[in-house]
Short mmCIF file of C-alpha atoms and ligand atoms in Angstrom, two decimals:
data_model
loop_
_atom_site.label_atom_id
_atom_site.label_comp_id
_atom_site.label_asym_id
_atom_site.label_seq_id
_atom_site.Cartn_x
_atom_site.Cartn_y
_atom_site.Cartn_z
CA MET A 11 -82.11 272.87 61.76
CA ASP A 12 -83.32 271.19 58.48
CA ALA A 13 -80.95 271.05 55.36
CA LEU A 14 -81.83 271.49 51.71
CA VAL A 15 -79.40 270.14 49.09
CA MET A 16 -79.69 271.83 45.68
CA ALA A 17 -79.23 269.13 42.97
CA GLY A 18 -81.20 270.27 39.97
CA GLY A 19 -78.58 272.09 37.80
CA PRO A 20 -77.86 271.05 34.24
CA GLY A 21 -74.16 270.37 34.90
CA ASN A 22 -73.17 272.13 31.66
CA ARG A 23 -69.52 272.85 32.55
CA LEU A 24 -68.73 269.40 33.49
CA GLY A 25 -70.77 268.02 30.45
CA LYS A 26 -70.97 264.45 31.91
CA GLY A 27 -74.64 264.16 32.44
CA GLU A 28 -76.20 264.55 35.89
CA LYS A 29 -73.50 266.03 38.08
CA PRO A 30 -74.96 264.76 41.42
CA LEU A 31 -74.62 261.15 40.19
CA ILE A 32 -71.00 261.38 38.90
CA SER A 33 -69.02 258.66 40.44
CA LEU A 34 -66.24 259.69 42.78
CA CYS A 35 -64.17 256.77 44.06
CA GLY A 36 -67.21 254.52 43.49
CA LYS A 37 -69.83 256.78 45.18
CA PRO A 38 -72.12 259.33 43.54
CA MET A 39 -70.98 262.91 44.21
CA ILE A 40 -74.21 263.81 46.09
CA SER A 41 -73.80 260.97 48.58
CA TYR A 42 -70.69 262.70 50.08
CA VAL A 43 -72.71 265.75 51.11
CA LEU A 44 -75.64 263.55 52.19
CA ASP A 45 -73.41 261.45 54.44
CA ALA A 46 -71.94 264.52 56.04
CA LEU A 47 -75.34 265.98 56.72
CA HIS A 48 -76.61 262.62 58.15
CA GLN A 49 -73.57 262.58 60.48
CA SER A 50 -73.99 266.20 61.55
CA ASP A 51 -75.48 266.90 65.03
CA GLY A 52 -76.89 270.20 64.10
CA VAL A 53 -78.96 268.89 61.13
CA ASP A 54 -82.44 267.48 61.59
CA LYS A 55 -84.29 266.62 58.32
CA ILE A 56 -82.66 266.47 55.02
CA PHE A 57 -84.33 267.38 51.65
CA VAL A 58 -82.96 267.46 48.13
CA ALA A 59 -84.24 269.78 45.40
CA THR A 60 -83.97 268.07 42.05
CA SER A 61 -85.37 269.24 38.67
CA PRO A 62 -86.18 267.98 35.10
CA HIS A 63 -82.40 268.24 34.51
CA THR A 64 -81.76 265.52 37.19
CA LEU A 65 -84.43 262.94 36.88
CA GLU A 66 -81.99 260.02 37.47
CA THR A 67 -80.77 261.70 40.59
CA ARG A 68 -84.30 261.90 41.85
CA LYS A 69 -84.75 258.17 41.21
CA TYR A 70 -81.51 257.37 43.00
CA LEU A 71 -82.57 259.41 46.04
CA GLU A 72 -86.00 257.95 46.18
CA ASN A 73 -84.54 254.48 46.22
CA MET A 74 -82.32 255.64 49.12
CA ARG A 75 -85.47 256.95 50.91
CA ILE A 76 -84.25 260.54 50.89
CA GLU A 77 -86.97 263.16 50.70
CA VAL A 78 -86.97 264.82 47.24
CA VAL A 79 -88.65 268.02 46.24
CA GLU A 80 -89.00 268.61 42.51
CA THR A 81 -88.34 272.14 41.40
CA LYS A 82 -88.58 273.62 37.94
CA GLY A 83 -84.91 273.82 37.17
CA ILE A 84 -84.98 277.40 35.98
CA GLY A 85 -82.24 278.71 38.29
CA TYR A 86 -80.71 278.19 41.61
CA VAL A 87 -82.37 281.15 43.48
CA SER A 88 -85.81 280.65 42.00
CA ASP A 89 -85.73 276.90 42.66
CA LEU A 90 -84.49 277.55 46.22
CA VAL A 91 -87.51 279.76 46.82
CA GLU A 92 -89.81 277.22 45.23
CA ALA A 93 -88.46 274.41 47.34
CA THR A 94 -88.75 276.49 50.55
CA GLU A 95 -92.40 277.11 49.78
CA ILE A 96 -93.23 273.52 48.74
CA LEU A 97 -91.61 272.19 51.95
CA GLY A 98 -93.14 274.85 54.09
CA LEU A 99 -89.82 275.83 55.69
CA ARG A 100 -90.41 278.84 57.96
CA THR A 101 -87.34 278.76 60.25
CA PRO A 102 -83.63 278.94 59.61
CA PHE A 103 -82.36 276.10 57.43
CA LEU A 104 -79.11 275.15 55.80
CA VAL A 105 -78.67 275.17 52.07
CA VAL A 106 -75.85 273.15 50.55
CA MET A 107 -74.80 272.49 46.94
CA SER A 108 -74.51 268.92 45.87
CA ASP A 109 -70.96 269.35 44.45
CA LEU A 110 -68.98 269.80 47.63
CA PRO A 111 -67.83 266.26 48.19
CA LEU A 112 -65.19 267.08 50.80
CA LEU A 113 -67.56 268.79 53.25
CA SER A 114 -67.55 267.15 56.65
CA ALA A 115 -70.12 266.90 59.44
CA LYS A 116 -67.74 268.68 61.82
CA LEU A 117 -67.46 271.67 59.49
CA ILE A 118 -71.28 271.71 59.02
CA ASP A 119 -71.69 271.85 62.77
CA GLU A 120 -69.16 274.55 63.16
CA ILE A 121 -71.11 276.63 60.65
CA ILE A 122 -74.44 276.00 62.31
CA ASP A 123 -72.94 276.88 65.81
CA VAL A 124 -71.76 280.14 64.38
CA TYR A 125 -75.26 280.89 62.99
CA TRP A 126 -76.90 280.49 66.41
CA LYS A 127 -74.44 282.98 67.95
CA ILE A 128 -74.87 285.77 65.42
CA ASN A 129 -77.93 288.09 65.22
CA LYS A 130 -78.73 288.00 61.50
CA PRO A 131 -81.32 286.06 59.58
CA ALA A 132 -78.80 284.74 57.07
CA LEU A 133 -75.28 283.40 56.92
CA SER A 134 -73.11 282.70 53.95
CA VAL A 135 -69.84 280.83 53.89
CA TYR A 136 -66.90 282.02 51.89
CA VAL A 137 -63.30 280.76 51.43
CA PRO A 138 -60.32 283.00 50.83
CA ILE A 139 -59.17 282.81 47.25
CA SER A 140 -55.66 281.72 48.55
CA VAL A 141 -57.20 278.43 49.84
CA CYS A 142 -58.61 277.75 46.31
CA LYS A 143 -55.19 278.59 44.69
CA ASP A 144 -53.35 276.19 47.10
CA ALA A 145 -55.76 273.44 45.98
CA SER A 146 -55.25 274.51 42.26
CA ILE A 147 -59.02 275.15 42.10
CA ARG A 148 -60.09 278.14 39.81
CA PRO A 149 -63.15 279.63 41.35
CA SER A 150 -66.01 280.80 39.02
CA THR A 151 -67.02 283.70 41.30
CA VAL A 152 -64.79 285.93 43.35
CA LEU A 153 -65.83 288.87 45.53
CA ASN A 154 -63.67 291.73 46.78
CA ILE A 155 -64.82 292.52 50.22
CA ASP A 156 -62.77 295.01 52.22
CA GLU A 157 -59.68 294.34 50.12
CA GLU A 158 -60.07 290.59 50.69
CA LEU A 159 -60.77 288.28 47.76
CA ILE A 160 -63.23 285.66 48.84
CA VAL A 161 -65.16 282.91 47.06
CA PRO A 162 -68.74 281.85 47.93
CA ALA A 163 -68.56 278.26 49.16
CA GLY A 164 -72.06 277.14 48.36
CA VAL A 165 -73.16 276.71 52.00
CA ASN A 166 -75.74 279.18 53.36
CA ILE A 167 -78.28 279.42 56.16
CA LEU A 168 -81.42 281.34 55.37
CA ASP A 169 -84.55 282.06 57.26
CA GLY A 170 -87.35 280.24 55.56
CA GLY A 171 -89.94 282.69 56.99
CA LEU A 172 -88.15 285.60 55.12
CA ILE A 173 -87.36 283.66 51.90
CA LYS A 174 -88.92 286.23 49.58
CA GLU A 175 -87.11 289.15 51.17
CA GLY A 176 -83.51 290.20 50.91
CA GLN A 177 -81.99 288.83 54.20
CA GLU A 178 -79.08 290.60 55.95
CA GLU A 179 -76.24 288.09 55.96
CA HIS A 180 -73.32 287.37 58.10
CA ARG A 181 -70.25 286.60 56.00
CA LEU A 182 -68.34 283.67 57.51
CA VAL A 183 -64.89 283.32 55.98
CA LEU A 184 -63.38 279.93 56.59
CA LYS A 185 -59.91 278.78 55.52
CA TYR A 186 -60.78 275.12 54.77
CA GLN A 187 -59.76 273.27 51.64
CA GLU A 188 -62.88 271.13 51.85
CA LEU A 189 -64.88 274.29 51.13
CA ALA A 190 -62.74 275.30 48.19
CA VAL A 191 -63.19 271.97 46.28
CA ASN A 192 -66.37 272.81 44.43
CA VAL A 193 -66.63 270.40 41.40
CA ASN A 194 -67.68 272.39 38.35
CA THR A 195 -65.17 271.39 35.67
CA ILE A 196 -63.12 268.34 34.59
CA ASP A 197 -60.19 269.88 36.27
CA ASP A 198 -62.01 270.28 39.59
CA LEU A 199 -63.10 266.65 39.26
CA ARG A 200 -59.56 265.48 38.84
CA ILE A 201 -58.35 267.44 41.80
CA CYS A 202 -61.19 266.22 44.01
CA LYS A 203 -60.33 262.62 43.09
CA GLN A 204 -56.68 263.15 43.98
CA LEU A 205 -57.60 264.63 47.33
CA LEU A 206 -60.10 261.76 48.11
CA HIS A 207 -57.19 259.30 47.45
CA LEU A 208 -54.87 260.99 49.92
N1 GTP B 312 -82.89 272.53 42.12
C1 GTP B 312 -81.89 273.22 41.45
N2 GTP B 312 -80.69 273.09 41.73
C2 GTP B 312 -79.73 273.76 41.02
C3 GTP B 312 -80.01 274.69 40.04
N3 GTP B 312 -78.91 275.28 39.48
C4 GTP B 312 -77.98 274.66 40.15
N4 GTP B 312 -78.39 273.74 41.11
C5 GTP B 312 -77.56 272.95 42.00
O1 GTP B 312 -76.73 273.82 42.68
C6 GTP B 312 -75.45 273.32 42.83
C7 GTP B 312 -74.46 274.33 42.25
O2 GTP B 312 -74.72 274.65 40.93
P1 GTP B 312 -73.71 274.60 39.78
O3 GTP B 312 -72.38 274.23 40.23
O4 GTP B 312 -73.90 275.72 38.84
O5 GTP B 312 -74.24 273.19 39.05
P2 GTP B 312 -74.87 273.07 37.66
O6 GTP B 312 -75.86 274.22 37.34
O7 GTP B 312 -75.49 271.65 37.54
O8 GTP B 312 -73.66 273.09 36.64
P3 GTP B 312 -73.36 274.21 35.45
O9 GTP B 312 -74.42 273.93 34.35
O10 GTP B 312 -72.00 273.82 35.10
O11 GTP B 312 -73.52 275.57 36.09
C8 GTP B 312 -75.43 272.00 42.07
O12 GTP B 312 -75.55 270.98 43.02
C9 GTP B 312 -76.63 272.08 41.16
O13 GTP B 312 -77.23 270.76 40.96
C10 GTP B 312 -81.45 274.86 39.72
O14 GTP B 312 -81.86 275.59 38.81
N5 GTP B 312 -82.30 274.15 40.49
MG1 MG B 313 -75.13 276.22 37.35
#
């Protein structure tokens, strides 16, 4: 399936300019996710949604010959719908945030494999809050589902043909640290750098 990386947010919490371009061990943050997607067997084409908040990111990607779709930058969900329509995605596709530098190709393939076995249009990945705590990451969103505290990981599969409708989702809870390390704050960035150096 195709993959869409969302990379048009303002990066306010981090406050260091364009978050997708922040250098992590000498590489821009977004290149970690792109490398994992390129290495993944289950991913075909890769697109990135940038916005007026991330014009330098767009330039960087175009130089790397990565296909960019320019969205308005008015919000994650609205831009996701906009990108889906511009690209004409009508089948299931993977949506990933640009700020998950530890995500691996193996994990992406595991998620895609689960999707093809379930019978629902959408899949969302979550991580138990205990995994975030073990990594000293403070999640910004926590859900209480059947007495379990889980955190949305920023990896979803959606059916492009149903993008304007509410899609019934399969909740996939995975206990991987690589899904917990979502870089939103200076503390997250420090923790991520430490883990990359291990
Ligand atoms: N295209 C697009 N991408 C977005 C938008 N909002 C967030 N994203 C991307 O989605 C991912 C997760 O969003 P956040 O962690 O909230 O990133 P952010 O909005 O840049 O940062 P904050 O301002 O701190 O919320 C990041 O890779 C963002 O670049 C949007 O409105 N449009
Ligand atoms: Mg945001």
